[in-house]
Amino acid sequence: MKYKNYHIEKIHDYLFEIPAVDNMLVPGRIYVTEKMMDTIIEEDESIQQVINVAQLPGIQKYSFGMPDIHWGYGFPIGGVAATDYKEGVISPGGVGYDINCGVRLARTDLTVDDIKPHLRKIIVNLFKNIPTGVGSSGAIRKLGDKDMKRLLREGMSWAVENGFGDSGDLENTEEKGVLKQAEPGAVSQRAIERGKPQMGTLGSGNHFLEVDVIDTIYLPNEAEILGLFKNQIVIQIHTGSRGCGYQICDDFLKILARASQKYHISLPDRQLACAPIGSQEGQDYLAAMAAGANFAWNNRQVIMSLAKKTIMETLFISPSDLNFSLVYDVCHNIAKIEKHKVEGKERKLCLHRKGATRAFPPKHPDLPPKYQEIGQPILIPGDMGRYSFVCVGTQKAMEETFGSTCHGAGRLQSRKKAKMMGKGRDLFNEMEKMGVFVLAKGYHTVAEEMPYAYKDVATVTDVMEKAGISRKVAKLKPIGVIKG
DNA sequence: ATGTCC
């Protein structure tokens, strides 16, 4: 089949392949419908980016695109690339600027009827207690060098030991909230300084904290094990490593641009700057990126703990009445060292997931005991007006995509166009008419994040479900949102 | 995404 300049083969209704030609070391594989493929080719260069990534030294099996694929820095957002640990490279472009950007979901025992009369007050207080917006700070005391270095090295246990949340939260976080290869010494002082005042802050753009209602249950057994039921109130948090992770990425893009030359790696795009994983530069990036990931886990943990406290204080209820707990926390911008089967042989790989979520199957040793039977929980946020999905991973994901799936809706309109669309309207009121009470620092951010600016996330999760990669457990509808 | 330019 010929799509514009690309030769693309249809594998099945939800999967297309770009054969390995020229400098491609592996084929590209993109999980989309034919209709989606048309629009993707129409709107950006992300297909070319899949082809570019397929040229990275040591890449295994395929350069993947998920149905929410769009143009990103070097790698597409919605891209997955596994490189061989011994012969392959690691690239900051395959992680993104927001290191360990991710999503967490917390459950409560409250129902929508319990909360409806108090919703506005809850959102007002959440907005008061959790700083949002670019450059936001001051959620908790400004951290010192000692705290920063400890949390960068040790991960989310820092937050738990400092009174933010419970030790049980660690088990319900991907990697138990710590990448052990983290080395604070690999992180610049500037990145550390930027992190100090920002712990527990939400940030801007598509980051949010939502009060959601469980709208639909698709898989009752899985939902029960996750502690989810119809009409239940849950809290969803989407944020990352703030200025700290941004600075780490920025620092290492420069270092790895030099390394690409030093190790004579020929690249189709300078933005794919990378280094052999085993090189000093590669190991330093891995150590710094892991530290940035550890910052992000602490950030989501502190925010969740502030949210729990805010809800209890607003409703005058006890912890046992609220019965608040973390369902799961996933990363969707990260590089992980994982073991996977390639052509029947187990290999140590570096999994770049950029705008892509881990989707491990039932019985995987990295899952908490209580989720062994159902597979890894996957959190796929949609736009702030429609819905989000909770899914679980499958064995097929492990065999086909190195245990990976999609991560969200993806934009329909550019930020600029969405901003234009919002001019002269009362978007807060429009959201309220949709049944969502929104508080945000900036009107521009609300315009950029309006439902009309996003694709329907249901079409994205459905592709991954039809392809057998991840399965929908529940649909969540927002009723209250705080944003940057 | 990001003290939206050290």
Short mmCIF file of C-alpha atoms (C1' of nucleotides) in Angstrom, two decimals:
data_model
loop_
_atom_site.label_atom_id
_atom_site.label_comp_id
_atom_site.label_asym_id
_atom_site.label_seq_id
_atom_site.Cartn_x
_atom_site.Cartn_y
_atom_site.Cartn_z
CA MET A 1 0.00 0.00 0.00
CA LYS A 2 1.21 3.48 -0.79
CA TYR A 3 0.51 6.31 1.67
CA LYS A 4 1.93 9.53 0.25
CA ASN A 5 5.68 8.84 0.14
CA TYR A 6 5.53 5.87 2.47
CA HIS A 7 5.31 2.22 1.58
CA ILE A 8 3.14 0.73 4.32
CA GLU A 9 1.83 -2.83 4.67
CA LYS A 10 -1.38 -3.65 6.48
CA ILE A 11 -0.76 -6.48 8.99
CA HIS A 12 -4.36 -6.42 10.26
CA ASP A 13 -7.14 -3.85 10.82
CA TYR A 14 -5.25 -2.26 13.74
CA LEU A 15 -1.60 -2.71 12.79
CA PHE A 16 0.50 -1.35 9.92
CA GLU A 17 4.13 -2.07 9.05
CA ILE A 18 6.80 -0.01 7.33
CA PRO A 19 9.30 -2.50 5.88
CA ALA A 20 12.98 -1.97 6.76
CA VAL A 21 14.56 -0.22 3.78
CA ASP A 22 17.67 1.93 3.33
CA ASN A 23 19.26 2.57 6.73
CA MET A 24 16.44 1.09 8.79
CA LEU A 25 17.71 -1.76 10.97
CA VAL A 26 14.19 -3.00 11.78
CA PRO A 27 10.71 -2.37 10.35
CA GLY A 28 8.37 0.21 11.86
CA ARG A 29 5.06 -0.97 13.32
CA ILE A 30 2.18 1.37 14.07
CA TYR A 31 -1.01 0.41 15.90
CA VAL A 32 -3.74 2.40 14.16
CA THR A 33 -6.82 2.08 11.98
CA GLU A 34 -6.59 2.95 8.30
CA LYS A 35 -8.48 6.18 8.99
CA MET A 36 -6.06 7.13 11.78
CA MET A 37 -3.10 6.44 9.49
CA ASP A 38 -4.54 8.91 6.95
CA THR A 39 -4.80 11.70 9.53
CA ILE A 40 -1.39 10.96 11.07
CA ILE A 41 0.34 11.21 7.69
CA GLU A 42 -1.69 14.33 7.00
CA GLU A 43 -0.83 16.23 10.17
CA ASP A 44 2.82 15.73 11.14
CA GLU A 45 6.17 14.00 10.58
CA SER A 46 5.71 11.28 13.19
CA ILE A 47 5.81 8.43 10.62
CA GLN A 48 9.21 9.71 9.48
CA GLN A 49 10.25 9.74 13.15
CA VAL A 50 9.30 6.04 13.46
CA ILE A 51 11.52 5.40 10.43
CA ASN A 52 14.35 7.46 11.96
CA VAL A 53 14.19 5.59 15.28
CA ALA A 54 14.41 2.30 13.34
CA GLN A 55 17.99 3.37 12.46
CA LEU A 56 19.25 3.54 16.05
CA PRO A 57 22.15 1.15 16.76
CA GLY A 58 21.03 -2.00 18.58
CA ILE A 59 17.27 -1.51 18.08
CA GLN A 60 15.36 -4.79 18.43
CA LYS A 61 12.36 -6.16 16.53
CA TYR A 62 10.50 -2.97 15.57
CA SER A 63 10.31 0.79 15.99
CA PHE A 64 6.78 1.12 17.39
CA GLY A 65 4.09 3.78 17.13
CA MET A 66 0.98 3.69 19.31
CA PRO A 67 -2.44 5.04 18.15
CA ASP A 68 -1.84 8.33 19.98
CA ILE A 69 1.40 8.91 18.04
CA HIS A 70 2.36 12.49 17.16
CA TRP A 71 5.45 14.55 16.43
CA GLY A 72 7.96 14.88 19.27
CA TYR A 73 11.59 15.82 19.90
CA GLY A 74 13.54 13.25 17.83
CA PHE A 75 11.35 10.28 18.76
CA PRO A 76 7.61 10.44 18.20
CA ILE A 77 5.40 10.81 21.27
CA GLY A 78 3.57 7.50 21.42
CA GLY A 79 6.77 5.65 20.46
CA VAL A 80 8.47 2.54 21.85
CA ALA A 81 12.03 1.46 21.04
CA ALA A 82 13.99 -1.36 22.67
CA THR A 83 17.77 -1.30 22.24
CA ASP A 84 20.16 -4.10 23.16
CA TYR A 85 21.92 -3.30 26.44
CA LYS A 86 25.32 -4.44 25.16
CA GLU A 87 25.27 -3.26 21.56
CA GLY A 88 22.66 -0.53 21.62
CA VAL A 89 22.29 3.14 22.46
CA ILE A 90 20.28 5.19 24.92
CA SER A 91 18.74 8.49 23.84
CA PRO A 92 17.14 11.31 25.89
CA GLY A 93 14.86 11.96 22.90
CA GLY A 94 13.34 8.53 23.55
CA VAL A 95 12.31 9.60 27.04
CA GLY A 96 11.31 13.21 26.55
CA TYR A 97 11.79 16.43 28.49
CA ASP A 98 9.38 15.46 31.24
CA ILE A 99 11.24 12.47 32.67
CA ASN A 100 8.79 10.02 34.29
CA CYS A 101 5.77 12.01 33.41
CA GLY A 102 3.02 9.65 34.48
CA VAL A 103 -0.41 9.05 35.93
CA ARG A 104 -1.66 7.73 39.24
CA LEU A 105 -5.12 6.73 40.38
CA ALA A 106 -6.30 6.70 43.98
CA ARG A 107 -9.56 5.10 45.11
CA THR A 108 -11.95 6.14 47.88
CA ASP A 109 -15.07 4.64 49.47
CA LEU A 110 -17.08 7.74 48.52
CA THR A 111 -19.79 7.70 45.87
CA VAL A 112 -20.78 10.52 43.55
CA ASP A 113 -23.83 11.23 45.77
CA ASP A 114 -21.61 11.61 48.84
CA ILE A 115 -19.49 14.24 47.16
CA LYS A 116 -21.80 16.24 44.83
CA PRO A 117 -22.94 18.87 47.39
CA HIS A 118 -19.32 19.51 48.46
CA LEU A 119 -17.57 19.27 45.11
CA ARG A 120 -16.95 22.98 44.55
CA LYS A 121 -15.46 23.37 48.00
CA ILE A 122 -13.22 20.33 47.50
CA ILE A 123 -11.91 21.69 44.18
CA VAL A 124 -11.40 25.17 45.69
CA ASN A 125 -9.39 23.66 48.55
CA LEU A 126 -7.39 21.34 46.27
CA PHE A 127 -6.54 24.37 44.12
CA LYS A 128 -5.48 26.23 47.27
CA ASN A 129 -3.28 23.41 48.63
CA ILE A 130 -1.68 22.10 45.42
CA PRO A 131 0.24 24.76 43.46
CA THR A 132 -0.37 24.66 39.69
CA GLY A 133 1.07 26.46 36.70
CA VAL A 134 4.49 27.00 35.11
CA GLY A 135 7.13 27.64 37.75
CA SER A 136 4.77 26.84 40.61
CA SER A 137 6.37 26.18 43.98
CA GLY A 138 5.72 26.12 47.70
CA ALA A 139 3.49 23.06 48.16
CA ILE A 140 5.68 21.98 51.07
CA ARG A 141 8.80 23.42 52.71
CA LYS A 142 11.62 24.14 50.27
CA LEU A 143 13.87 21.10 50.24
CA GLY A 144 17.57 21.23 51.09
CA ASP A 145 20.48 19.55 49.35
CA LYS A 146 20.30 16.57 51.70
CA ASP A 147 16.61 15.86 51.04
CA MET A 148 17.02 16.30 47.29
CA LYS A 149 19.98 13.92 47.09
CA ARG A 150 18.20 11.35 49.21
CA LEU A 151 15.01 11.40 47.19
CA LEU A 152 16.85 11.44 43.86
CA ARG A 153 18.72 8.29 44.94
CA GLU A 154 16.12 6.43 46.96
CA GLY A 155 12.89 7.28 45.15
CA MET A 156 9.41 7.44 46.60
CA SER A 157 10.32 6.02 50.01
CA TRP A 158 11.56 9.56 50.77
CA ALA A 159 8.01 10.93 50.58
CA VAL A 160 6.57 8.05 52.60
CA GLU A 161 9.21 8.48 55.33
CA ASN A 162 8.55 12.22 55.43
CA GLY A 163 4.86 11.82 56.19
CA PHE A 164 3.41 11.86 52.68
CA GLY A 165 1.27 8.76 52.23
CA ASP A 166 1.66 5.17 53.38
CA SER A 167 4.31 2.50 52.85
CA GLY A 168 1.67 0.45 51.00
CA ASP A 169 1.76 3.07 48.24
CA LEU A 170 5.24 1.87 47.24
CA GLU A 171 3.97 -1.55 46.20
CA ASN A 172 1.32 0.03 43.96
CA THR A 173 3.83 2.12 42.05
CA GLU A 174 5.70 0.95 38.96
CA GLU A 175 9.21 -0.18 40.08
CA LYS A 176 8.03 0.46 43.68
CA GLY A 177 8.77 4.12 43.03
CA VAL A 178 12.53 3.83 42.59
CA LEU A 179 14.92 3.32 39.69
CA LYS A 180 17.96 1.94 41.49
CA GLN A 181 20.54 3.04 38.93
CA ALA A 182 19.85 6.63 40.06
CA GLU A 183 22.95 8.64 40.96
CA PRO A 184 22.40 12.18 42.29
CA GLY A 185 26.05 12.90 41.43
CA ALA A 186 25.12 12.66 37.74
CA VAL A 187 22.51 15.43 38.17
CA SER A 188 23.62 19.05 37.71
CA GLN A 189 23.35 21.43 40.66
CA ARG A 190 21.05 23.55 38.50
CA ALA A 191 18.57 20.69 38.13
CA ILE A 192 18.74 20.10 41.89
CA GLU A 193 18.09 23.79 42.59
CA ARG A 194 15.10 23.83 40.24
CA GLY A 195 13.66 20.81 42.04
CA LYS A 196 13.99 22.10 45.61
CA PRO A 197 10.92 24.42 45.71
CA GLN A 198 8.79 22.37 43.30
CA MET A 199 8.13 19.15 45.20
CA GLY A 200 4.36 18.58 45.37
CA THR A 201 3.44 20.94 42.52
CA LEU A 202 1.36 20.06 39.48
CA GLY A 203 2.85 22.15 36.68
CA SER A 204 1.08 23.26 33.53
CA GLY A 205 -0.02 22.09 30.07
CA ASN A 206 -1.83 18.75 30.08
CA HIS A 207 -0.99 18.08 33.73
CA PHE A 208 -3.98 17.89 36.06
CA LEU A 209 -5.57 16.60 39.20
CA GLU A 210 -9.10 15.29 38.67
CA VAL A 211 -11.96 14.15 40.81
CA ASP A 212 -13.49 11.39 38.67
CA VAL A 213 -16.53 9.13 38.91
CA ILE A 214 -16.40 5.49 37.80
CA ASP A 215 -18.88 5.60 34.92
CA THR A 216 -18.66 2.13 33.36
CA ILE A 217 -17.17 -1.18 34.45
CA TYR A 218 -16.13 -3.41 31.53
CA LEU A 219 -14.38 -6.20 33.47
CA PRO A 220 -16.07 -6.76 36.88
CA ASN A 221 -13.49 -9.19 38.28
CA GLU A 222 -10.56 -6.93 37.38
CA ALA A 223 -12.38 -3.86 38.71
CA GLU A 224 -13.08 -5.57 42.03
CA ILE A 225 -9.43 -6.54 42.45
CA LEU A 226 -8.46 -2.92 41.68
CA GLY A 227 -10.96 -1.76 44.34
CA LEU A 228 -13.17 0.02 41.80
CA PHE A 229 -16.98 0.10 41.58
CA LYS A 230 -19.65 2.02 39.64
CA ASN A 231 -20.39 5.59 40.82
CA GLN A 232 -17.27 5.58 43.00
CA ILE A 233 -15.16 8.71 43.47
CA VAL A 234 -11.51 8.33 42.44
CA ILE A 235 -8.65 10.82 42.19
CA GLN A 236 -6.47 10.92 39.07
CA ILE A 237 -3.14 12.79 38.99
CA HIS A 238 -1.09 13.46 35.85
CA THR A 239 2.27 15.19 36.31
CA GLY A 240 6.00 14.60 36.12
CA SER A 241 9.43 15.74 37.26
CA ARG A 242 8.85 19.51 36.76
CA GLY A 243 11.85 21.80 36.29
CA CYS A 244 14.19 19.18 37.75
CA GLY A 245 13.56 16.58 35.02
CA TYR A 246 13.45 19.27 32.32
CA GLN A 247 16.90 20.49 33.34
CA ILE A 248 18.32 16.93 33.41
CA CYS A 249 17.05 16.33 29.87
CA ASP A 250 18.38 19.67 28.67
CA ASP A 251 21.83 19.05 30.22
CA PHE A 252 22.14 15.59 28.71
CA LEU A 253 20.92 16.49 25.23
CA LYS A 254 24.07 18.59 24.96
CA ILE A 255 26.30 15.85 26.44
CA LEU A 256 24.84 13.17 24.19
CA ALA A 257 25.05 15.37 21.07
CA ARG A 258 28.82 15.40 21.65
CA ALA A 259 28.83 11.67 22.44
CA SER A 260 27.07 10.82 19.17
CA GLN A 261 30.01 12.38 17.32
CA LYS A 262 32.64 10.91 19.64
CA TYR A 263 31.33 7.35 19.07
CA HIS A 264 30.74 7.97 15.33
CA ILE A 265 27.03 7.19 15.46
CA SER A 266 25.45 8.31 12.20
CA LEU A 267 21.95 9.63 12.80
CA PRO A 268 19.16 10.67 10.41
CA ASP A 269 18.17 13.46 12.85
CA ARG A 270 20.37 15.35 15.32
CA GLN A 271 17.53 15.22 17.82
CA LEU A 272 18.17 11.48 18.15
CA ALA A 273 21.42 12.27 20.04
CA CYS A 274 22.47 9.13 21.89
CA ALA A 275 25.39 7.15 23.27
CA PRO A 276 26.21 3.46 23.67
CA ILE A 277 24.42 2.36 26.84
CA GLY A 278 27.67 1.05 28.30
CA SER A 279 29.65 4.26 27.59
CA GLN A 280 30.37 6.79 30.33
CA GLU A 281 27.91 9.25 28.75
CA GLY A 282 25.23 6.57 28.40
CA GLN A 283 25.65 5.41 32.00
CA ASP A 284 25.65 9.00 33.27
CA TYR A 285 22.41 9.75 31.42
CA LEU A 286 20.84 6.53 32.73
CA ALA A 287 21.85 7.52 36.29
CA ALA A 288 20.58 11.10 35.95
CA MET A 289 17.37 10.09 34.16
CA ALA A 290 16.67 7.56 36.94
CA ALA A 291 17.17 10.34 39.52
CA GLY A 292 14.70 12.51 37.58
CA ALA A 293 12.23 9.60 37.54
CA ASN A 294 12.60 9.31 41.31
CA PHE A 295 11.78 13.03 41.66
CA ALA A 296 8.58 12.54 39.63
CA TRP A 297 7.39 9.63 41.80
CA ASN A 298 7.94 11.70 44.93
CA ASN A 299 6.07 14.59 43.32
CA ARG A 300 3.00 12.47 42.53
CA GLN A 301 3.16 10.92 46.00
CA VAL A 302 3.29 14.30 47.78
CA ILE A 303 0.45 15.67 45.61
CA MET A 304 -1.68 12.59 46.32
CA SER A 305 -1.07 12.93 50.04
CA LEU A 306 -2.01 16.64 49.96
CA ALA A 307 -5.18 15.72 48.04
CA LYS A 308 -6.15 13.06 50.60
CA LYS A 309 -5.66 15.49 53.49
CA THR A 310 -7.63 18.20 51.67
CA ILE A 311 -10.58 15.91 51.00
CA MET A 312 -10.70 14.67 54.62
CA GLU A 313 -10.53 18.19 56.01
CA THR A 314 -13.15 19.56 53.61
CA LEU A 315 -15.65 16.78 54.29
CA PHE A 316 -14.78 16.40 58.02
CA ILE A 317 -14.32 12.65 57.57
CA SER A 318 -11.87 10.14 59.06
CA PRO A 319 -9.33 8.07 57.14
CA SER A 320 -11.46 4.97 57.68
CA ASP A 321 -14.54 6.67 56.18
CA LEU A 322 -12.56 7.82 53.16
CA ASN A 323 -10.63 4.53 52.81
CA PHE A 324 -8.24 6.24 50.41
CA SER A 325 -5.54 4.19 48.71
CA LEU A 326 -3.32 4.22 45.64
CA VAL A 327 -4.62 1.91 42.90
CA TYR A 328 -1.49 2.24 40.76
CA ASP A 329 1.06 4.73 39.42
CA VAL A 330 2.40 4.39 35.85
CA CYS A 331 5.18 6.13 33.92
CA HIS A 332 4.74 7.12 30.29
CA ASN A 333 8.07 8.93 29.63
CA ILE A 334 10.96 6.72 30.67
CA ALA A 335 13.80 4.37 29.70
CA LYS A 336 13.90 1.09 31.63
CA ILE A 337 16.33 -1.79 31.68
CA GLU A 338 14.15 -4.87 31.17
CA LYS A 339 14.53 -8.49 30.10
CA HIS A 340 12.48 -9.58 27.09
CA LYS A 341 12.45 -12.53 24.71
CA VAL A 342 13.79 -11.73 21.24
CA GLU A 343 13.62 -14.61 18.75
CA GLY A 344 13.15 -17.06 21.61
CA LYS A 345 16.16 -15.82 23.57
CA GLU A 346 16.01 -13.68 26.70
CA ARG A 347 17.89 -10.41 26.25
CA LYS A 348 18.68 -7.44 28.44
CA LEU A 349 17.20 -4.37 26.73
CA CYS A 350 16.79 -0.65 27.23
CA LEU A 351 13.08 0.08 26.75
CA HIS A 352 12.45 3.65 25.64
CA ARG A 353 8.77 4.43 26.27
CA LYS A 354 7.96 7.98 25.25
CA GLY A 355 4.27 8.71 25.50
CA ALA A 356 3.77 5.01 25.96
CA THR A 357 2.82 2.97 29.01
CA ARG A 358 4.13 -0.33 30.33
CA ALA A 359 1.49 -3.05 29.95
CA PHE A 360 2.85 -6.15 31.70
CA PRO A 361 0.72 -9.32 31.66
CA PRO A 362 -0.77 -11.39 34.49
CA LYS A 363 1.82 -13.36 36.52
CA HIS A 364 4.66 -10.98 35.73
CA PRO A 365 7.11 -10.93 38.68
CA ASP A 366 7.28 -7.10 38.68
CA LEU A 367 3.58 -6.79 39.54
CA PRO A 368 2.32 -6.50 43.14
CA PRO A 369 0.94 -9.82 44.48
CA LYS A 370 -2.66 -8.57 44.51
CA TYR A 371 -2.53 -7.74 40.76
CA GLN A 372 -0.77 -10.97 39.68
CA GLU A 373 -4.04 -12.46 38.48
CA ILE A 374 -5.23 -9.48 36.39
CA GLY A 375 -2.04 -8.01 34.92
CA GLN A 376 -0.59 -4.52 35.27
CA PRO A 377 -3.03 -1.66 35.76
CA ILE A 378 -2.68 0.92 32.93
CA LEU A 379 -3.97 4.49 33.27
CA ILE A 380 -4.95 6.27 30.05
CA PRO A 381 -6.11 9.84 30.65
CA GLY A 382 -8.41 11.53 28.15
CA ASP A 383 -9.32 15.21 27.91
CA MET A 384 -10.81 17.04 30.90
CA GLY A 385 -14.38 16.95 29.59
CA ARG A 386 -14.95 13.42 28.35
CA TYR A 387 -13.38 10.40 30.07
CA SER A 388 -10.28 8.40 30.93
CA PHE A 389 -9.68 4.64 31.00
CA VAL A 390 -8.24 2.09 33.38
CA CYS A 391 -6.90 -0.91 31.45
CA VAL A 392 -4.77 -3.99 32.16
CA GLY A 393 -1.82 -5.51 30.29
CA THR A 394 -1.78 -8.80 28.38
CA GLN A 395 0.56 -11.63 27.40
CA LYS A 396 0.21 -10.48 23.80
CA ALA A 397 1.66 -7.08 24.78
CA MET A 398 4.68 -8.90 26.18
CA GLU A 399 5.14 -10.86 22.96
CA GLU A 400 4.41 -8.03 20.49
CA THR A 401 5.30 -4.62 21.96
CA PHE A 402 7.80 -5.41 24.76
CA GLY A 403 4.88 -5.02 27.18
CA SER A 404 3.80 -1.54 26.06
CA THR A 405 0.62 0.29 25.12
CA CYS A 406 -0.72 3.81 24.43
CA HIS A 407 -0.74 6.72 26.92
CA GLY A 408 -3.55 9.16 26.12
CA ALA A 409 -5.78 10.99 23.66
CA GLY A 410 -3.33 13.08 21.68
CA ARG A 411 -4.04 16.55 20.34
CA LEU A 412 -6.50 17.28 17.57
CA GLN A 413 -5.63 21.01 17.44
CA SER A 414 -2.34 22.78 18.03
CA ARG A 415 -2.08 24.76 21.26
CA LYS A 416 -2.18 27.93 19.17
CA LYS A 417 -5.34 26.97 17.34
CA ALA A 418 -7.05 25.82 20.54
CA LYS A 419 -6.16 29.15 22.16
CA MET A 420 -7.71 31.03 19.22
CA MET A 421 -10.87 28.92 19.51
CA GLY A 422 -11.20 29.89 23.17
CA LYS A 423 -11.11 33.63 22.56
CA GLY A 424 -14.14 35.62 23.70
CA ARG A 425 -15.80 32.59 25.30
CA ASP A 426 -16.34 31.61 28.90
CA LEU A 427 -14.63 28.23 28.88
CA PHE A 428 -15.01 27.69 32.63
CA ASN A 429 -18.77 28.03 32.13
CA GLU A 430 -18.70 25.71 29.11
CA MET A 431 -16.93 23.09 31.19
CA GLU A 432 -19.44 23.52 33.99
CA LYS A 433 -22.27 22.91 31.49
CA MET A 434 -20.49 19.64 30.61
CA GLY A 435 -20.66 18.75 34.29
CA VAL A 436 -17.03 19.54 35.14
CA PHE A 437 -16.00 22.20 37.65
CA VAL A 438 -12.59 23.50 36.54
CA LEU A 439 -10.16 25.76 38.37
CA ALA A 440 -6.96 26.75 36.58
CA LYS A 441 -4.27 29.35 36.96
CA GLY A 442 -4.36 30.53 33.36
CA TYR A 443 -7.24 30.95 30.89
CA HIS A 444 -4.82 30.10 28.06
CA THR A 445 -4.11 26.69 29.55
CA VAL A 446 -7.83 25.96 29.78
CA ALA A 447 -8.26 26.94 26.11
CA GLU A 448 -5.36 24.67 25.10
CA GLU A 449 -6.81 21.81 27.12
CA MET A 450 -10.48 22.04 26.12
CA PRO A 451 -12.07 18.75 24.99
CA TYR A 452 -12.40 20.10 21.43
CA ALA A 453 -8.59 20.33 21.24
CA TYR A 454 -8.20 16.58 21.83
CA LYS A 455 -8.96 13.36 20.01
CA ASP A 456 -11.41 10.94 21.54
CA VAL A 457 -9.29 8.75 23.86
CA ALA A 458 -11.81 5.91 23.40
CA THR A 459 -10.68 5.47 19.78
CA VAL A 460 -7.09 5.13 21.04
CA THR A 461 -7.75 2.57 23.79
CA ASP A 462 -10.04 0.64 21.43
CA VAL A 463 -7.23 0.14 18.90
CA MET A 464 -5.01 -1.33 21.60
CA GLU A 465 -7.86 -3.52 22.84
CA LYS A 466 -8.77 -4.78 19.35
CA ALA A 467 -5.08 -5.49 18.76
CA GLY A 468 -5.09 -7.54 21.98
CA ILE A 469 -2.42 -5.42 23.72
CA SER A 470 -4.42 -3.93 26.62
CA ARG A 471 -7.96 -4.47 27.92
CA LYS A 472 -10.39 -1.86 29.25
CA VAL A 473 -11.46 -2.35 32.88
CA ALA A 474 -13.29 0.90 33.63
CA LYS A 475 -14.25 4.28 32.22
CA LEU A 476 -13.80 7.37 34.45
CA LYS A 477 -15.71 10.63 34.03
CA PRO A 478 -14.32 13.89 35.42
CA ILE A 479 -16.51 16.11 37.65
CA GLY A 480 -13.82 18.41 39.08
CA VAL A 481 -10.40 19.44 37.75
CA ILE A 482 -7.49 21.61 38.84
CA LYS A 483 -4.94 22.67 36.23
CA GLY A 484 -2.00 24.96 35.58
"C1'" DA B 1 6.47 19.50 28.96
"C1'" DT B 2 9.60 23.88 30.51
"C1'" DG B 3 11.68 29.94 35.76
"C1'" DT B 4 7.97 28.91 27.18
"C1'" DC B 5 15.88 32.60 26.26
"C1'" DC B 6 21.75 32.02 30.39
#
